[in-house]
Amino acid sequence: MLAHHAPRFRSVAAPAVTRTVITRRHRLFSATTRTSARTDFDHVIIGGGVVGLAIAQSLAQHPSSPSTLLLERHAHVGTETSSRNSEVIHAGIYYGANSLKTSLCIRGRQLLYALCASRGVPFRRTGKWIVAQNDVQLAALQRIHAFCTDDISVEVRWVGRDEAARREPAVRAEAGVLESPTTGIVDSHGLMLCLQGLFEDAGGTVAVSSAVEGVRPVGGGDGDGNGNGNGSRGWEVDVRDATTGEVSTVTAATIVNSAGLGAVDVHNMIVPPEQHKRAFYAKGNYFSYPSSTPEISTLIYPAPEPGHGGLGTHLTLDMAGRIKFGPDVEWVDSPDDLAVNTARLPQTVAEVKKYLPDLDASLLQPDYAGIRPKLGKQGAVMHGAGFVDFVIRKEEGYEGWVNLLNIESPGLTSCLAIAERVRGLLYS
């Protein structure tokens, strides 16, 4: 049996926990496929993070009323990367003009602000400062300004020295400040609860504590049923119920691999060994700053440095105004390595003091850590070497499979735009 539990989030009230057996519907394939074979569900989405939830609610609300199942291996949705990040609504200014990260971040930001405003999800348009301390960093800001102005039409503006001193007197920016006024923050837990509600209201089914252990495409000459097919007659998904240990097989017309930290594992379950990929894990440690001073109302980011795995140790705020610093970049071997590495604190202090010189380091406390799923140890910024974009595609040689890999930052901001793209791939 597959269990259905409502999530519990630290920042929003959650409904009471319930347990529901997933009913086999044996529906016809949806219009996205060319077959009359029967399956339990039209769509199965693997992974209940913010991206999986966004995709699930988008598919469930399609006019054809498809039956949609969301599988999440943990006891609650959104407990991995989706709840262990900076909760920033990004503007989309760091990535290549033709990248999915740029286009989906820009579109996703617009959709996300609209959803939060209409559904009462807590958010705030804080704006963001990118600060430079020397001529090299200022040149990086100038490139970002030109890129935003000339290539992607994203609003940025220079902040003069007098304005900077008036608005954020505690912040050091020796060479310049570039502001992104459309950047903001969101209550990620409230967002995920909203998306889950939209999904379930549309008739979708959430199955938590449901780990995927095997995925087999059916059809296309796989008469032996051993997974040598192409998905033309659907998909078989083996799911273990963590509460009972029982393994069930669910059939679907289409599958969406949105498993986040486990997406490469799901990918490797399907493709032959020569097409297997390797996952890399960039851990980010966060430290909280429980002090009423300085009073900061704007997100503060250092100028990006090429080749880094992230955007630098920045100052961000939560909806209560609490200051957090992070994430750094620590390459780890396991996605389960989620303990804050306190040995990184001196490095964090050194990085933060470059733009917040009066920081009282004795007040910093370990807060949480998150893992970013990556396809390589490459840079995340537009001028970094080896940039790796989002992977969102129908895999060649298969039918009814949309594969999502390397969905890291700005995945939260992009989630609704990613959902649009996936729906378009399945219903084009």
Coordinates of C-alpha atoms in Angstrom, one line a residue:
M1 CA 0.0 0.0 0.0
L2 CA 1.1 3.5 -0.7
A3 CA 0.6 5.9 2.2
H4 CA -0.8 9.4 1.9
H5 CA 0.2 11.9 4.5
A6 CA -0.3 15.7 4.6
P7 CA 3.0 17.6 5.1
R8 CA 4.0 19.4 8.3
F9 CA 6.1 22.6 7.8
R10 CA 7.8 24.7 10.4
S11 CA 6.3 28.0 9.2
V12 CA 2.7 27.1 8.3
A13 CA -0.1 25.2 9.9
A14 CA -0.7 21.8 8.4
P15 CA -3.8 19.6 8.2
A16 CA -4.0 16.5 10.3
V17 CA -2.1 13.5 9.1
T18 CA -4.2 10.9 7.3
R19 CA -3.6 7.6 5.6
T20 CA -5.1 6.8 2.3
V21 CA -4.7 3.8 0.0
I22 CA -4.0 4.7 -3.6
T23 CA -6.9 3.3 -5.7
R24 CA -6.0 1.7 -9.0
R25 CA -8.1 3.6 -11.6
H26 CA -7.1 1.7 -14.7
R27 CA -7.8 4.7 -16.9
L28 CA -7.1 4.9 -20.6
F29 CA -3.9 6.6 -21.6
S30 CA -4.2 10.4 -21.9
A31 CA -4.2 12.2 -25.2
T32 CA -0.4 12.6 -24.8
T33 CA 0.2 9.0 -26.0
R34 CA -0.8 7.0 -29.0
T35 CA -2.1 3.9 -27.4
S36 CA -5.3 2.4 -25.9
A37 CA -3.5 0.5 -23.2
R38 CA -4.9 0.9 -19.6
T39 CA -2.9 2.3 -16.7
D40 CA -3.5 3.2 -13.1
F41 CA -2.6 6.9 -13.7
D42 CA -2.2 9.2 -16.6
H43 CA 0.8 10.9 -15.0
V44 CA 3.3 9.8 -12.3
I45 CA 5.6 12.5 -10.9
I46 CA 8.6 11.2 -9.0
G47 CA 9.7 13.7 -6.3
G48 CA 7.6 15.9 -4.1
G49 CA 9.8 19.0 -3.8
V50 CA 8.6 22.4 -4.9
V51 CA 9.3 21.6 -8.6
G52 CA 7.5 18.3 -8.4
L53 CA 4.5 19.9 -6.6
A54 CA 4.4 22.7 -9.2
I55 CA 4.4 20.2 -12.1
A56 CA 1.8 17.9 -10.4
Q57 CA -0.7 20.7 -9.8
S58 CA -0.2 22.0 -13.4
L59 CA -0.8 18.6 -14.9
A60 CA -3.7 17.8 -12.7
Q61 CA -5.5 21.0 -13.7
H62 CA -5.2 20.2 -17.4
P63 CA -8.7 20.4 -19.1
S64 CA -8.6 16.7 -19.9
S65 CA -8.7 16.0 -16.1
P66 CA -5.8 13.5 -16.1
S67 CA -5.3 11.2 -13.1
T68 CA -2.0 12.3 -11.5
L69 CA 0.0 10.6 -8.8
L70 CA 2.9 12.4 -6.9
L71 CA 5.4 10.0 -5.3
E72 CA 7.7 11.3 -2.4
R73 CA 10.1 9.0 -0.7
H74 CA 10.1 11.0 2.6
A75 CA 7.4 11.2 5.2
H76 CA 6.5 14.8 4.1
V77 CA 6.9 16.7 0.8
G78 CA 9.6 19.3 0.4
T79 CA 12.0 18.1 3.0
E80 CA 15.2 18.1 0.9
T81 CA 16.5 21.0 -1.2
S82 CA 13.2 22.8 -1.3
S83 CA 13.2 23.5 2.4
R84 CA 16.9 23.9 2.8
N85 CA 17.7 27.0 0.7
S86 CA 17.8 30.8 0.9
E87 CA 14.1 31.1 0.0
V88 CA 15.1 33.9 -2.5
I89 CA 12.9 34.8 -5.5
H90 CA 15.7 35.5 -8.0
A91 CA 15.6 38.0 -10.8
G92 CA 17.4 35.7 -13.3
I93 CA 20.6 37.8 -13.9
Y94 CA 23.5 35.4 -13.5
Y95 CA 23.1 32.9 -16.3
G96 CA 23.5 32.8 -20.1
A97 CA 21.0 34.7 -22.2
N98 CA 19.9 31.6 -24.0
S99 CA 19.8 29.3 -21.0
L100 CA 16.8 27.7 -19.4
K101 CA 18.0 29.0 -16.1
T102 CA 17.5 32.6 -17.4
S103 CA 14.3 32.2 -19.3
L104 CA 12.6 30.0 -16.7
C105 CA 13.8 32.1 -13.8
I106 CA 12.4 35.3 -15.3
R107 CA 9.1 33.7 -16.2
G108 CA 8.9 31.9 -12.9
R109 CA 9.5 35.0 -10.9
Q110 CA 6.5 36.7 -12.6
L111 CA 4.3 33.6 -12.0
L112 CA 5.5 33.2 -8.4
Y113 CA 4.8 36.7 -7.3
A114 CA 1.3 36.5 -8.9
L115 CA 0.6 33.2 -7.2
C116 CA 1.8 34.4 -3.8
A117 CA -0.3 37.6 -4.1
S118 CA -3.5 35.7 -5.1
R119 CA -3.2 32.8 -2.7
G120 CA -1.9 34.5 0.4
V121 CA 1.6 32.9 0.4
P122 CA 3.9 35.1 2.5
F123 CA 6.5 36.9 0.4
R124 CA 8.3 40.2 0.3
R125 CA 10.0 42.2 -2.5
T126 CA 13.2 43.0 -0.6
G127 CA 15.4 43.9 -3.5
K128 CA 19.0 42.7 -3.6
W129 CA 22.3 44.5 -3.6
I130 CA 25.3 43.0 -5.3
V131 CA 28.3 44.7 -3.8
A132 CA 31.9 45.2 -5.1
Q133 CA 34.9 46.0 -3.1
N134 CA 37.5 46.5 -5.8
D135 CA 37.9 47.2 -9.5
V136 CA 37.8 43.6 -10.5
Q137 CA 34.5 43.0 -8.7
L138 CA 33.1 46.3 -10.1
A139 CA 33.9 45.1 -13.6
A140 CA 31.8 42.0 -12.8
L141 CA 28.9 44.2 -11.8
Q142 CA 29.3 46.2 -15.0
R143 CA 29.0 43.1 -17.0
I144 CA 25.9 42.1 -15.2
H145 CA 24.4 45.5 -15.7
A146 CA 25.1 45.4 -19.4
F147 CA 23.8 41.8 -19.7
C148 CA 20.5 42.7 -17.9
T149 CA 20.1 45.9 -19.9
D150 CA 21.1 44.8 -23.3
D151 CA 20.3 41.1 -23.4
I152 CA 17.5 40.0 -21.1
S153 CA 15.7 43.2 -20.2
V154 CA 15.8 42.6 -16.4
E155 CA 15.6 45.7 -14.3
V156 CA 18.8 46.7 -12.4
R157 CA 20.1 50.1 -11.2
W158 CA 23.3 51.6 -9.7
V159 CA 23.0 52.7 -6.1
G160 CA 25.1 55.9 -5.4
R161 CA 27.3 56.2 -2.4
D162 CA 25.0 58.6 -0.5
E163 CA 22.0 56.5 -1.1
A164 CA 23.8 53.3 0.0
A165 CA 25.0 55.0 3.2
R166 CA 21.4 56.2 3.9
R167 CA 19.6 52.9 3.2
E168 CA 22.1 50.3 4.5
P169 CA 24.8 52.1 6.6
A170 CA 26.2 48.9 8.0
V171 CA 27.1 47.5 4.5
R172 CA 30.5 48.1 3.0
A173 CA 30.7 48.5 -0.8
E174 CA 34.0 50.2 -1.6
A175 CA 33.7 50.1 -5.4
G176 CA 30.0 50.0 -6.1
V177 CA 26.5 48.6 -5.6
L178 CA 24.2 47.2 -8.3
E179 CA 20.6 46.7 -7.2
S180 CA 18.1 44.1 -8.4
P181 CA 14.8 45.6 -7.3
T182 CA 12.7 42.6 -8.4
T183 CA 14.5 40.1 -6.1
G184 CA 12.5 39.0 -3.1
I185 CA 11.9 36.3 -0.6
V186 CA 9.2 33.7 -0.1
D187 CA 8.0 31.3 2.6
S188 CA 9.0 28.1 0.8
H189 CA 6.9 26.0 3.1
G190 CA 3.8 28.1 2.6
L191 CA 4.4 27.9 -1.1
M192 CA 4.7 24.1 -1.1
L193 CA 1.5 23.8 1.1
C194 CA -0.3 26.0 -1.4
L195 CA 0.9 23.9 -4.4
Q196 CA -0.1 20.7 -2.7
G197 CA -3.5 22.1 -2.0
L198 CA -4.0 23.1 -5.6
F199 CA -2.9 19.6 -6.7
E200 CA -5.3 17.8 -4.3
D201 CA -8.2 20.2 -5.1
A202 CA -7.7 19.2 -8.7
G203 CA -8.1 15.5 -7.8
G204 CA -4.4 14.6 -7.6
T205 CA -3.0 12.0 -5.2
V206 CA 0.0 12.5 -3.0
A207 CA 1.8 9.4 -1.8
V208 CA 4.6 10.0 0.8
S209 CA 6.9 7.5 2.4
S210 CA 6.9 6.0 -1.1
A211 CA 10.4 5.4 -2.5
V212 CA 10.8 4.5 -6.2
E213 CA 12.9 1.4 -6.5
G214 CA 12.5 0.6 -10.2
V215 CA 11.1 2.1 -13.4
R216 CA 10.4 0.2 -16.6
P217 CA 9.2 1.4 -19.9
V218 CA 6.6 -0.8 -21.6
G219 CA 6.1 -1.3 -25.3
G220 CA 8.2 -1.1 -28.3
G221 CA 9.3 -4.7 -28.6
D222 CA 9.8 -5.5 -24.9
G223 CA 7.7 -8.7 -25.0
D224 CA 9.7 -10.1 -22.1
G225 CA 8.6 -7.3 -19.8
N226 CA 12.1 -6.8 -18.5
G227 CA 12.3 -3.1 -19.1
N228 CA 13.7 -3.1 -22.6
G229 CA 10.8 -1.1 -24.0
N230 CA 10.4 2.5 -25.0
G231 CA 7.4 3.6 -23.0
S232 CA 5.0 3.5 -26.0
R233 CA 2.6 1.4 -23.9
G234 CA 3.3 3.2 -20.6
W235 CA 5.5 2.7 -17.6
E236 CA 5.8 0.5 -14.6
V237 CA 7.0 2.0 -11.3
D238 CA 8.0 -0.1 -8.4
V239 CA 7.3 1.7 -5.1
R240 CA 8.3 0.7 -1.6
D241 CA 6.0 1.9 1.2
A242 CA 8.3 2.9 4.1
T243 CA 5.6 2.2 6.7
T244 CA 5.0 -1.4 5.7
G245 CA 8.0 -2.4 3.5
E246 CA 5.6 -3.6 0.9
V247 CA 6.6 -3.0 -2.7
S248 CA 3.8 -2.2 -5.2
T249 CA 3.9 -1.6 -8.9
V250 CA 2.0 1.4 -10.3
T251 CA 1.5 1.8 -14.0
A252 CA 1.3 5.2 -15.8
A253 CA 1.0 6.6 -19.2
T254 CA 3.7 9.1 -18.6
I255 CA 6.3 9.7 -15.9
V256 CA 8.1 12.9 -14.9
N257 CA 11.5 12.5 -13.1
S258 CA 11.6 15.4 -10.7
A259 CA 13.4 13.6 -8.0
G260 CA 15.9 16.3 -7.2
L261 CA 18.8 14.8 -5.3
G262 CA 17.6 11.4 -6.5
A263 CA 17.0 12.4 -10.1
V264 CA 20.2 10.9 -11.4
D265 CA 19.4 7.6 -9.7
V266 CA 16.0 7.5 -11.3
H267 CA 17.6 8.4 -14.7
N268 CA 20.0 5.5 -14.3
M269 CA 17.1 3.0 -13.5
I270 CA 15.8 3.6 -17.0
V271 CA 18.7 4.1 -19.4
P272 CA 21.3 1.5 -20.4
P273 CA 24.6 1.6 -18.4
E274 CA 26.5 3.4 -21.1
Q275 CA 24.1 6.4 -20.7
H276 CA 24.3 6.5 -16.9
K277 CA 25.2 9.8 -15.3
R278 CA 27.0 10.8 -12.1
A279 CA 25.5 13.1 -9.5
F280 CA 27.6 15.7 -7.6
Y281 CA 26.5 17.3 -4.4
A282 CA 27.3 20.9 -3.4
K283 CA 26.5 21.3 0.3
G284 CA 25.7 24.8 1.5
N285 CA 26.0 25.6 5.2
Y286 CA 23.9 28.4 6.7
F287 CA 24.5 30.3 9.9
S288 CA 21.9 32.5 11.6
Y289 CA 22.6 35.9 13.2
P290 CA 20.2 36.4 16.2
S291 CA 20.9 40.1 16.7
S292 CA 18.8 43.2 16.3
T293 CA 21.7 45.1 15.0
P294 CA 22.5 45.9 12.3
E295 CA 19.0 46.4 10.9
I296 CA 19.2 45.2 7.3
S297 CA 16.2 45.3 5.0
T298 CA 17.9 44.3 1.7
L299 CA 19.5 41.1 0.6
I300 CA 23.3 41.5 0.2
Y301 CA 25.3 39.4 -2.2
P302 CA 29.0 39.7 -3.0
A303 CA 30.1 40.1 -6.6
P304 CA 30.0 36.7 -8.4
E305 CA 33.3 35.0 -9.0
P306 CA 33.8 32.7 -12.0
G307 CA 34.2 29.0 -11.4
H308 CA 32.5 29.0 -8.0
G309 CA 29.7 26.5 -7.4
G310 CA 27.3 29.1 -6.1
L311 CA 26.7 32.9 -5.8
G312 CA 28.9 33.5 -2.8
T313 CA 28.1 33.6 0.9
H314 CA 25.3 36.2 1.0
L315 CA 23.1 37.8 3.6
T316 CA 19.4 36.9 3.3
L317 CA 16.3 37.4 5.4
D318 CA 13.4 35.2 6.3
M319 CA 9.8 36.4 6.5
A320 CA 10.3 37.3 10.2
G321 CA 13.3 39.5 9.3
R322 CA 15.9 37.1 10.7
I323 CA 19.3 37.4 9.2
K324 CA 21.0 34.3 7.7
F325 CA 24.4 33.9 6.1
G326 CA 25.1 31.3 3.4
P327 CA 25.4 29.1 1.5
D328 CA 29.0 28.4 1.1
V329 CA 30.1 25.6 -1.3
E330 CA 31.3 22.3 0.2
W331 CA 31.5 19.4 -2.1
V332 CA 30.3 16.2 -0.3
D333 CA 29.9 12.6 -1.3
S334 CA 26.4 12.0 0.0
P335 CA 23.1 13.9 -0.3
D336 CA 22.4 12.8 3.3
D337 CA 25.3 14.9 4.7
L338 CA 23.1 17.6 6.1
A339 CA 24.8 18.4 9.4
V340 CA 26.1 22.0 9.5
N341 CA 29.9 21.9 9.2
T342 CA 30.9 24.3 12.0
A343 CA 34.5 24.1 10.8
R344 CA 33.3 26.3 7.9
L345 CA 32.4 29.1 10.3
P346 CA 35.7 31.0 10.2
Q347 CA 35.6 31.1 6.4
T348 CA 32.0 32.3 6.5
V349 CA 32.9 35.1 9.0
A350 CA 35.8 36.1 6.7
E351 CA 33.5 36.3 3.6
V352 CA 30.7 38.2 5.4
K353 CA 33.0 40.7 7.0
K354 CA 34.1 41.8 3.5
Y355 CA 30.7 43.5 3.2
L356 CA 29.5 43.7 6.8
P357 CA 32.7 44.7 8.7
D358 CA 31.0 45.2 12.1
L359 CA 29.6 41.7 12.2
D360 CA 29.8 40.2 15.8
A361 CA 31.1 36.8 14.9
S362 CA 30.4 35.5 18.4
L363 CA 26.7 35.7 17.7
L364 CA 26.7 33.4 14.6
Q365 CA 25.0 30.1 15.2
P366 CA 24.8 27.0 13.0
D367 CA 21.4 26.9 11.4
Y368 CA 20.9 24.3 8.6
A369 CA 22.5 22.9 5.5
G370 CA 21.2 22.1 2.1
I371 CA 22.5 20.1 -0.9
R372 CA 22.4 21.3 -4.5
P373 CA 22.2 18.5 -7.1
K374 CA 24.6 19.1 -9.9
L375 CA 25.8 17.2 -12.9
G376 CA 29.4 18.4 -12.4
K377 CA 31.7 20.5 -10.2
Q378 CA 31.3 23.5 -12.4
G379 CA 30.5 27.2 -12.0
A380 CA 27.0 28.4 -11.6
V381 CA 27.4 31.9 -12.8
M382 CA 27.2 33.1 -16.4
H383 CA 31.0 33.7 -16.8
G384 CA 32.0 30.6 -14.9
A385 CA 33.8 27.7 -16.7
G386 CA 31.7 24.6 -17.5
F387 CA 28.3 26.1 -17.0
V388 CA 25.6 23.4 -16.8
D389 CA 22.0 24.4 -17.5
F390 CA 18.8 22.9 -16.3
V391 CA 18.0 19.6 -18.1
I392 CA 14.2 19.4 -18.9
R393 CA 13.4 17.2 -21.9
K394 CA 11.8 14.2 -23.4
E395 CA 14.6 11.7 -23.6
E396 CA 15.4 10.4 -27.1
G397 CA 14.2 6.9 -27.7
Y398 CA 11.5 7.0 -25.1
E399 CA 7.8 8.0 -25.1
G400 CA 6.0 9.6 -22.2
W401 CA 9.1 10.4 -20.1
V402 CA 10.1 13.9 -19.1
N403 CA 13.4 14.0 -17.4
L404 CA 14.6 16.8 -15.1
L405 CA 18.2 16.9 -14.0
N406 CA 20.5 19.5 -12.5
I407 CA 17.5 21.4 -11.0
E408 CA 19.3 23.5 -8.5
S409 CA 19.2 27.3 -8.0
P410 CA 17.1 29.1 -9.3
G411 CA 14.8 26.0 -9.2
L412 CA 12.5 27.4 -6.5
T413 CA 12.0 30.7 -8.4
S414 CA 11.5 28.8 -11.6
C415 CA 9.2 26.1 -10.4
L416 CA 6.0 27.4 -12.0
A417 CA 7.7 28.1 -15.3
I418 CA 9.3 24.6 -15.2
A419 CA 5.8 23.2 -14.7
E420 CA 4.6 25.1 -17.7
R421 CA 7.4 23.7 -19.8
V422 CA 6.8 20.1 -18.7
R423 CA 3.0 20.4 -19.4
G424 CA 3.9 21.8 -22.8
L425 CA 6.2 18.9 -23.5
L426 CA 3.5 16.4 -22.6
Y427 CA 0.6 18.2 -24.2
S428 CA 2.1 19.9 -27.2

